[in-house]
Short mmCIF file of N, CA, C and O in Angstrom, two decimals:
data_model
loop_
_atom_site.label_atom_id
_atom_site.label_comp_id
_atom_site.label_asym_id
_atom_site.label_seq_id
_atom_site.Cartn_x
_atom_site.Cartn_y
_atom_site.Cartn_z
N GLN L 25 62.23 45.26 -174.42
CA GLN L 25 62.44 46.58 -174.99
C GLN L 25 63.12 47.47 -173.97
O GLN L 25 62.71 47.50 -172.80
N VAL L 26 64.16 48.18 -174.40
CA VAL L 26 64.92 49.05 -173.53
C VAL L 26 64.67 50.50 -173.95
O VAL L 26 64.79 50.84 -175.13
N GLN L 27 64.33 51.32 -173.00
CA GLN L 27 64.15 52.74 -173.23
C GLN L 27 65.29 53.50 -172.56
O GLN L 27 65.63 53.22 -171.41
N LEU L 28 65.87 54.45 -173.27
CA LEU L 28 66.99 55.22 -172.79
C LEU L 28 66.65 56.70 -172.86
O LEU L 28 66.16 57.17 -173.88
N VAL L 29 66.93 57.43 -171.79
CA VAL L 29 66.65 58.85 -171.73
C VAL L 29 67.90 59.57 -171.25
O VAL L 29 68.34 59.37 -170.12
N GLU L 30 68.46 60.42 -172.12
CA GLU L 30 69.64 61.20 -171.78
C GLU L 30 69.24 62.52 -171.14
O GLU L 30 68.19 63.08 -171.45
N SER L 31 70.13 63.03 -170.31
CA SER L 31 69.95 64.35 -169.72
C SER L 31 71.31 64.91 -169.36
O SER L 31 72.31 64.20 -169.33
N GLY L 32 71.35 66.20 -169.08
CA GLY L 32 72.56 66.84 -168.61
C GLY L 32 73.28 67.70 -169.62
O GLY L 32 74.27 68.36 -169.28
N GLY L 33 72.83 67.70 -170.86
CA GLY L 33 73.46 68.53 -171.86
C GLY L 33 73.15 70.00 -171.64
O GLY L 33 72.31 70.37 -170.82
N GLY L 34 73.86 70.84 -172.38
CA GLY L 34 73.65 72.26 -172.26
C GLY L 34 74.79 73.04 -172.87
O GLY L 34 75.62 72.50 -173.60
N LEU L 35 74.81 74.32 -172.57
CA LEU L 35 75.84 75.24 -173.05
C LEU L 35 76.88 75.45 -171.97
O LEU L 35 76.54 75.76 -170.82
N VAL L 36 78.13 75.28 -172.33
CA VAL L 36 79.22 75.44 -171.38
C VAL L 36 80.39 76.13 -172.08
O VAL L 36 80.58 75.98 -173.29
N GLN L 37 81.16 76.89 -171.31
CA GLN L 37 82.33 77.57 -171.86
C GLN L 37 83.50 76.60 -172.00
O GLN L 37 83.58 75.59 -171.29
N PRO L 38 84.41 76.88 -172.93
CA PRO L 38 85.61 76.04 -173.03
C PRO L 38 86.31 75.93 -171.69
O PRO L 38 86.45 76.91 -170.96
N GLY L 39 86.75 74.72 -171.39
CA GLY L 39 87.38 74.44 -170.11
C GLY L 39 86.42 74.02 -169.03
O GLY L 39 86.86 73.56 -167.96
N GLY L 40 85.13 74.14 -169.29
CA GLY L 40 84.13 73.77 -168.31
C GLY L 40 83.84 72.29 -168.29
O GLY L 40 84.45 71.50 -169.02
N SER L 41 82.87 71.92 -167.47
CA SER L 41 82.51 70.51 -167.27
C SER L 41 81.01 70.32 -167.36
O SER L 41 80.22 71.21 -167.05
N LEU L 42 80.63 69.13 -167.78
CA LEU L 42 79.25 68.68 -167.77
C LEU L 42 79.24 67.21 -167.41
O LEU L 42 80.19 66.50 -167.69
N ARG L 43 78.15 66.77 -166.81
CA ARG L 43 77.93 65.35 -166.59
C ARG L 43 76.63 64.93 -167.24
O ARG L 43 75.56 65.42 -166.89
N LEU L 44 76.74 64.04 -168.21
CA LEU L 44 75.58 63.49 -168.87
C LEU L 44 75.10 62.24 -168.14
O LEU L 44 75.91 61.47 -167.62
N SER L 45 73.80 62.05 -168.12
CA SER L 45 73.20 60.87 -167.52
C SER L 45 72.32 60.18 -168.54
O SER L 45 71.70 60.83 -169.39
N CYS L 46 72.25 58.88 -168.45
CA CYS L 46 71.38 58.09 -169.30
C CYS L 46 70.67 57.09 -168.41
O CYS L 46 71.29 56.19 -167.85
N ALA L 47 69.36 57.26 -168.29
CA ALA L 47 68.54 56.37 -167.48
C ALA L 47 67.90 55.32 -168.37
O ALA L 47 67.30 55.65 -169.39
N ALA L 48 68.02 54.08 -167.97
CA ALA L 48 67.51 52.96 -168.76
C ALA L 48 66.37 52.26 -168.05
O ALA L 48 66.38 52.12 -166.83
N SER L 49 65.42 51.82 -168.82
CA SER L 49 64.35 50.99 -168.30
C SER L 49 64.78 49.53 -168.35
O SER L 49 65.81 49.18 -168.92
N GLY L 50 63.98 48.67 -167.76
CA GLY L 50 64.26 47.25 -167.81
C GLY L 50 64.90 46.71 -166.55
O GLY L 50 65.41 47.47 -165.72
N SER L 51 64.89 45.41 -166.43
CA SER L 51 65.37 44.74 -165.23
C SER L 51 66.74 44.09 -165.40
O SER L 51 67.24 43.50 -164.44
N SER L 52 67.33 44.20 -166.58
CA SER L 52 68.60 43.53 -166.84
C SER L 52 69.72 44.51 -167.16
O SER L 52 70.65 44.16 -167.89
N PHE L 53 69.65 45.71 -166.62
CA PHE L 53 70.62 46.75 -166.95
C PHE L 53 72.05 46.30 -166.68
O PHE L 53 72.96 46.61 -167.44
N SER L 54 72.26 45.57 -165.60
CA SER L 54 73.61 45.16 -165.24
C SER L 54 74.25 44.27 -166.29
O SER L 54 75.48 44.13 -166.30
N ASN L 55 73.46 43.67 -167.17
CA ASN L 55 73.97 42.81 -168.22
C ASN L 55 74.23 43.55 -169.53
O ASN L 55 74.77 42.96 -170.46
N TYR L 56 73.86 44.82 -169.61
CA TYR L 56 74.02 45.57 -170.85
C TYR L 56 75.41 46.16 -170.95
O TYR L 56 75.96 46.66 -169.97
N ALA L 57 75.96 46.12 -172.15
CA ALA L 57 77.08 46.98 -172.47
C ALA L 57 76.53 48.36 -172.81
O ALA L 57 75.55 48.47 -173.55
N MET L 58 77.12 49.39 -172.26
CA MET L 58 76.63 50.75 -172.45
C MET L 58 77.69 51.61 -173.12
O MET L 58 78.89 51.38 -172.94
N ALA L 59 77.25 52.59 -173.86
CA ALA L 59 78.19 53.45 -174.56
C ALA L 59 77.59 54.83 -174.78
O ALA L 59 76.37 55.00 -174.78
N TRP L 60 78.47 55.79 -174.98
CA TRP L 60 78.10 57.12 -175.42
C TRP L 60 78.70 57.36 -176.81
O TRP L 60 79.88 57.10 -177.03
N TYR L 61 77.86 57.83 -177.70
CA TYR L 61 78.27 58.26 -179.02
C TYR L 61 77.97 59.75 -179.16
O TYR L 61 77.18 60.31 -178.39
N ARG L 62 78.57 60.37 -180.16
CA ARG L 62 78.22 61.75 -180.45
C ARG L 62 78.26 61.99 -181.94
O ARG L 62 78.94 61.29 -182.69
N GLN L 63 77.51 62.99 -182.37
CA GLN L 63 77.46 63.36 -183.77
C GLN L 63 77.39 64.87 -183.89
O GLN L 63 76.45 65.49 -183.40
N ALA L 64 78.39 65.43 -184.53
CA ALA L 64 78.43 66.85 -184.81
C ALA L 64 77.85 67.10 -186.20
O ALA L 64 77.85 66.20 -187.05
N PRO L 65 77.37 68.32 -186.47
CA PRO L 65 76.82 68.62 -187.79
C PRO L 65 77.83 68.32 -188.89
O PRO L 65 78.99 68.73 -188.82
N GLY L 66 77.39 67.59 -189.91
CA GLY L 66 78.25 67.25 -191.02
C GLY L 66 79.25 66.15 -190.74
O GLY L 66 80.09 65.86 -191.61
N GLU L 67 79.19 65.55 -189.57
CA GLU L 67 80.14 64.52 -189.20
C GLU L 67 79.44 63.18 -189.02
O GLU L 67 78.22 63.11 -188.84
N GLN L 68 80.23 62.11 -189.06
CA GLN L 68 79.71 60.79 -188.77
C GLN L 68 79.52 60.62 -187.26
O GLN L 68 80.24 61.24 -186.47
N ARG L 69 78.58 59.79 -186.89
CA ARG L 69 78.44 59.45 -185.49
C ARG L 69 79.65 58.65 -185.04
O ARG L 69 80.07 57.70 -185.73
N GLU L 70 80.22 59.02 -183.92
CA GLU L 70 81.43 58.36 -183.45
C GLU L 70 81.26 57.88 -182.02
O GLU L 70 80.56 58.49 -181.21
N LEU L 71 81.95 56.81 -181.72
CA LEU L 71 81.98 56.28 -180.37
C LEU L 71 82.84 57.17 -179.50
O LEU L 71 83.99 57.47 -179.85
N VAL L 72 82.31 57.59 -178.37
CA VAL L 72 83.04 58.42 -177.42
C VAL L 72 83.62 57.57 -176.30
O VAL L 72 84.80 57.69 -175.96
N ALA L 73 82.79 56.74 -175.70
CA ALA L 73 83.21 55.92 -174.58
C ALA L 73 82.26 54.74 -174.44
O ALA L 73 81.09 54.84 -174.80
N ARG L 74 82.77 53.64 -173.92
CA ARG L 74 81.92 52.49 -173.68
C ARG L 74 82.34 51.80 -172.40
O ARG L 74 83.50 51.90 -171.97
N ILE L 75 81.39 51.10 -171.80
CA ILE L 75 81.65 50.36 -170.58
C ILE L 75 80.92 49.03 -170.68
O ILE L 75 79.73 48.98 -171.01
N SER L 76 81.62 47.96 -170.41
CA SER L 76 81.04 46.63 -170.51
C SER L 76 80.25 46.30 -169.25
O SER L 76 80.29 47.01 -168.25
N SER L 77 79.53 45.19 -169.31
CA SER L 77 78.82 44.73 -168.12
C SER L 77 79.78 44.40 -166.99
O SER L 77 79.40 44.49 -165.82
N GLY L 78 81.01 44.07 -167.33
CA GLY L 78 82.03 43.79 -166.33
C GLY L 78 82.77 45.01 -165.84
O GLY L 78 83.62 44.89 -164.94
N GLY L 79 82.50 46.17 -166.44
CA GLY L 79 83.10 47.41 -165.97
C GLY L 79 84.33 47.87 -166.72
O GLY L 79 84.89 48.92 -166.38
N SER L 80 84.76 47.14 -167.73
CA SER L 80 85.89 47.61 -168.51
C SER L 80 85.47 48.78 -169.39
O SER L 80 84.34 48.83 -169.88
N THR L 81 86.37 49.72 -169.61
CA THR L 81 86.05 50.94 -170.34
C THR L 81 86.99 51.15 -171.52
O THR L 81 88.11 50.62 -171.56
N ASP L 82 86.51 51.94 -172.46
CA ASP L 82 87.29 52.28 -173.64
C ASP L 82 86.87 53.67 -174.08
O ASP L 82 85.69 54.03 -173.96
N TYR L 83 87.83 54.47 -174.58
CA TYR L 83 87.57 55.84 -174.94
C TYR L 83 88.16 56.18 -176.29
O TYR L 83 89.19 55.64 -176.70
N ALA L 84 87.49 57.10 -176.97
CA ALA L 84 88.08 57.66 -178.17
C ALA L 84 89.32 58.45 -177.79
O ALA L 84 89.39 59.06 -176.72
N ASP L 85 90.31 58.45 -178.67
CA ASP L 85 91.55 59.17 -178.38
C ASP L 85 91.30 60.65 -178.12
O ASP L 85 91.99 61.27 -177.30
N SER L 86 90.32 61.21 -178.77
CA SER L 86 90.06 62.64 -178.65
C SER L 86 89.55 63.06 -177.27
O SER L 86 89.64 64.24 -176.91
N VAL L 87 89.03 62.11 -176.50
CA VAL L 87 88.48 62.44 -175.19
C VAL L 87 89.23 61.77 -174.05
O VAL L 87 88.94 62.04 -172.88
N LYS L 88 90.17 60.94 -174.36
CA LYS L 88 90.91 60.20 -173.34
C LYS L 88 91.59 61.16 -172.38
O LYS L 88 92.26 62.10 -172.79
N GLY L 89 91.41 60.91 -171.10
CA GLY L 89 91.97 61.77 -170.08
C GLY L 89 91.08 62.91 -169.67
O GLY L 89 91.33 63.55 -168.64
N ARG L 90 90.05 63.19 -170.45
CA ARG L 90 89.11 64.27 -170.14
C ARG L 90 87.73 63.76 -169.75
O ARG L 90 87.06 64.38 -168.92
N PHE L 91 87.30 62.67 -170.37
CA PHE L 91 85.97 62.11 -170.13
C PHE L 91 86.08 60.82 -169.34
O PHE L 91 87.06 60.07 -169.49
N THR L 92 85.07 60.55 -168.53
CA THR L 92 85.01 59.31 -167.77
C THR L 92 83.60 58.74 -167.86
O THR L 92 82.63 59.43 -167.55
N ILE L 93 83.50 57.49 -168.29
CA ILE L 93 82.22 56.80 -168.31
C ILE L 93 82.12 55.92 -167.06
O ILE L 93 83.10 55.32 -166.63
N SER L 94 80.94 55.88 -166.49
CA SER L 94 80.71 55.05 -165.32
C SER L 94 79.26 54.57 -165.33
O SER L 94 78.44 55.07 -166.09
N ARG L 95 78.97 53.61 -164.49
CA ARG L 95 77.60 53.11 -164.41
C ARG L 95 77.23 52.84 -162.97
O ARG L 95 78.07 52.48 -162.14
N ASP L 96 75.95 53.01 -162.68
CA ASP L 96 75.38 52.70 -161.39
C ASP L 96 74.24 51.72 -161.65
O ASP L 96 73.14 52.12 -162.01
N ASN L 97 74.52 50.45 -161.47
CA ASN L 97 73.53 49.44 -161.80
C ASN L 97 72.29 49.50 -160.90
O ASN L 97 71.20 49.14 -161.32
N ALA L 98 72.47 49.96 -159.67
CA ALA L 98 71.33 50.09 -158.77
C ALA L 98 70.35 51.14 -159.25
O ALA L 98 69.16 51.08 -158.93
N LYS L 99 70.84 52.12 -160.01
CA LYS L 99 69.99 53.19 -160.53
C LYS L 99 69.69 53.04 -162.01
O LYS L 99 69.05 53.91 -162.59
N ASN L 100 70.15 51.96 -162.62
CA ASN L 100 69.96 51.75 -164.06
C ASN L 100 70.42 52.96 -164.86
O ASN L 100 69.75 53.42 -165.80
N THR L 101 71.58 53.48 -164.52
CA THR L 101 72.05 54.73 -165.11
C THR L 101 73.52 54.63 -165.49
O THR L 101 74.32 54.06 -164.74
N VAL L 102 73.84 55.20 -166.64
CA VAL L 102 75.22 55.34 -167.06
C VAL L 102 75.51 56.83 -167.16
O VAL L 102 74.64 57.63 -167.52
N TYR L 103 76.74 57.22 -166.83
CA TYR L 103 77.13 58.62 -166.79
C TYR L 103 78.31 58.87 -167.72
O TYR L 103 79.11 57.97 -167.99
N LEU L 104 78.42 60.09 -168.16
CA LEU L 104 79.61 60.54 -168.87
C LEU L 104 80.03 61.86 -168.25
O LEU L 104 79.38 62.89 -168.46
N GLN L 105 81.10 61.83 -167.47
CA GLN L 105 81.67 63.03 -166.90
C GLN L 105 82.62 63.64 -167.91
O GLN L 105 83.58 63.00 -168.33
N MET L 106 82.36 64.87 -168.29
CA MET L 106 83.14 65.55 -169.32
C MET L 106 83.83 66.76 -168.69
O MET L 106 83.16 67.70 -168.25
N ASN L 107 85.13 66.74 -168.67
CA ASN L 107 85.93 67.83 -168.14
C ASN L 107 86.78 68.45 -169.24
O ASN L 107 86.99 67.85 -170.29
N SER L 108 87.26 69.64 -168.98
CA SER L 108 88.13 70.35 -169.93
C SER L 108 87.51 70.38 -171.32
O SER L 108 88.17 70.08 -172.32
N LEU L 109 86.26 70.74 -171.38
CA LEU L 109 85.54 70.70 -172.64
C LEU L 109 86.10 71.70 -173.65
O LEU L 109 86.54 72.79 -173.29
N GLU L 110 86.08 71.29 -174.89
CA GLU L 110 86.59 72.07 -176.00
C GLU L 110 85.48 72.31 -177.01
O GLU L 110 84.52 71.54 -177.07
N PRO L 111 85.59 73.36 -177.83
CA PRO L 111 84.57 73.57 -178.86
C PRO L 111 84.36 72.37 -179.76
O PRO L 111 83.24 72.14 -180.24
N GLU L 112 85.41 71.59 -179.98
CA GLU L 112 85.31 70.40 -180.82
C GLU L 112 84.45 69.31 -180.20
O GLU L 112 84.09 68.35 -180.89
N ASP L 113 84.12 69.43 -178.92
CA ASP L 113 83.24 68.48 -178.27
C ASP L 113 81.76 68.77 -178.54
O ASP L 113 80.90 67.98 -178.15
N THR L 114 81.47 69.88 -179.18
CA THR L 114 80.09 70.24 -179.48
C THR L 114 79.46 69.19 -180.39
O THR L 114 79.98 68.89 -181.47
N ALA L 115 78.35 68.63 -179.95
CA ALA L 115 77.68 67.56 -180.68
C ALA L 115 76.41 67.18 -179.95
O ALA L 115 76.18 67.60 -178.81
N VAL L 116 75.61 66.36 -180.60
CA VAL L 116 74.53 65.67 -179.93
C VAL L 116 75.10 64.36 -179.39
O VAL L 116 75.70 63.59 -180.14
N TYR L 117 74.91 64.13 -178.12
CA TYR L 117 75.43 62.93 -177.47
C TYR L 117 74.31 61.93 -177.27
O TYR L 117 73.25 62.26 -176.75
N TYR L 118 74.56 60.69 -177.69
CA TYR L 118 73.58 59.63 -177.65
C TYR L 118 74.03 58.50 -176.74
O TYR L 118 75.19 58.08 -176.77
N CYS L 119 73.10 58.00 -175.97
CA CYS L 119 73.33 56.84 -175.14
C CYS L 119 72.95 55.59 -175.92
O CYS L 119 71.97 55.58 -176.67
N ASN L 120 73.74 54.55 -175.76
CA ASN L 120 73.51 53.29 -176.46
C ASN L 120 73.59 52.12 -175.50
O ASN L 120 74.46 52.08 -174.63
N ALA L 121 72.68 51.18 -175.67
CA ALA L 121 72.70 49.94 -174.89
C ALA L 121 72.82 48.76 -175.85
O ALA L 121 72.06 48.67 -176.82
N GLY L 122 73.74 47.88 -175.57
CA GLY L 122 73.91 46.66 -176.33
C GLY L 122 73.42 45.49 -175.51
O GLY L 122 73.96 45.22 -174.43
N VAL L 123 72.41 44.80 -176.02
CA VAL L 123 71.78 43.69 -175.31
C VAL L 123 72.08 42.41 -176.06
O VAL L 123 71.60 42.22 -177.18
N ARG L 124 72.86 41.55 -175.45
CA ARG L 124 73.26 40.31 -176.11
C ARG L 124 72.17 39.25 -175.96
O ARG L 124 71.70 38.99 -174.86
N MET L 125 71.80 38.66 -177.07
CA MET L 125 70.88 37.55 -177.09
C MET L 125 71.63 36.33 -177.62
O MET L 125 72.83 36.40 -177.88
N VAL L 126 70.93 35.23 -177.80
CA VAL L 126 71.60 34.00 -178.18
C VAL L 126 72.29 34.12 -179.53
O VAL L 126 73.45 33.74 -179.69
N PHE L 127 71.59 34.67 -180.51
CA PHE L 127 72.11 34.71 -181.87
C PHE L 127 72.36 36.11 -182.41
O PHE L 127 72.77 36.27 -183.56
N ARG L 128 72.13 37.13 -181.62
CA ARG L 128 72.30 38.49 -182.10
C ARG L 128 72.44 39.43 -180.92
O ARG L 128 72.15 39.07 -179.78
N THR L 129 72.87 40.63 -181.22
CA THR L 129 72.94 41.70 -180.25
C THR L 129 71.99 42.81 -180.68
O THR L 129 72.03 43.26 -181.82
N LEU L 130 71.13 43.23 -179.78
CA LEU L 130 70.20 44.31 -180.04
C LEU L 130 70.78 45.61 -179.51
O LEU L 130 71.31 45.65 -178.40
N ASN L 131 70.66 46.66 -180.30
CA ASN L 131 71.13 47.98 -179.90
C ASN L 131 69.95 48.93 -179.73
O ASN L 131 69.07 48.99 -180.58
N PHE L 132 69.97 49.65 -178.63
CA PHE L 132 68.93 50.62 -178.33
C PHE L 132 69.57 51.98 -178.14
O PHE L 132 70.68 52.10 -177.60
N TRP L 133 68.88 53.02 -178.59
CA TRP L 133 69.40 54.37 -178.59
C TRP L 133 68.46 55.33 -177.89
O TRP L 133 67.23 55.22 -178.00
N GLY L 134 69.04 56.28 -177.18
CA GLY L 134 68.26 57.39 -176.67
C GLY L 134 68.06 58.44 -177.74
O GLY L 134 68.56 58.33 -178.87
N GLN L 135 67.33 59.49 -177.41
CA GLN L 135 67.04 60.55 -178.36
C GLN L 135 68.16 61.56 -178.50
O GLN L 135 68.19 62.34 -179.45
N GLY L 136 69.08 61.56 -177.58
CA GLY L 136 70.22 62.45 -177.64
C GLY L 136 70.04 63.70 -176.80
O GLY L 136 68.93 64.12 -176.52
N THR L 137 71.17 64.27 -176.41
CA THR L 137 71.17 65.52 -175.68
C THR L 137 72.27 66.41 -176.25
O THR L 137 73.38 65.96 -176.52
N GLN L 138 71.94 67.68 -176.46
CA GLN L 138 72.86 68.60 -177.11
C GLN L 138 73.89 69.13 -176.12
O GLN L 138 73.54 69.59 -175.02
N VAL L 139 75.14 69.07 -176.52
CA VAL L 139 76.23 69.68 -175.78
C VAL L 139 76.87 70.73 -176.67
O VAL L 139 77.31 70.42 -177.78
N THR L 140 76.90 71.96 -176.20
CA THR L 140 77.51 73.06 -176.95
C THR L 140 78.59 73.69 -176.10
O THR L 140 78.33 74.13 -174.98
N VAL L 141 79.79 73.74 -176.64
CA VAL L 141 80.94 74.33 -175.95
C VAL L 141 81.33 75.58 -176.71
O VAL L 141 81.84 75.49 -177.84
N SER L 142 81.10 76.72 -176.12
CA SER L 142 81.33 77.98 -176.81
C SER L 142 81.51 79.10 -175.80
O SER L 142 80.91 79.09 -174.72
N SER L 143 82.33 80.07 -176.17
CA SER L 143 82.51 81.25 -175.35
C SER L 143 81.59 82.38 -175.79
O SER L 143 81.55 83.43 -175.19
#
């Protein structure tokens, strides 16, 4: 069982920055694929960024060039550095862990952290 706890959300002005953190339990963090999703009111949950166990990354077009996902396996933590924030980035941000097993992949979710971008 994997437990995920997000932190770092808050209120920020347009153009500002935030860094989200997601701390994971367990002893196999380095083998997990990790991702950040977000969901705004009335919108579908969307993938923001992901990072594989090998370190490859992928970003939604809307955040490319502004957000950076990274991981620190020694700390069992994944980060999302968010720069040049826009009001459209306002959402609840969720951390996700993908754990590959022999015949299936298990997905674990954090409770989310609110990011509000407003003047």
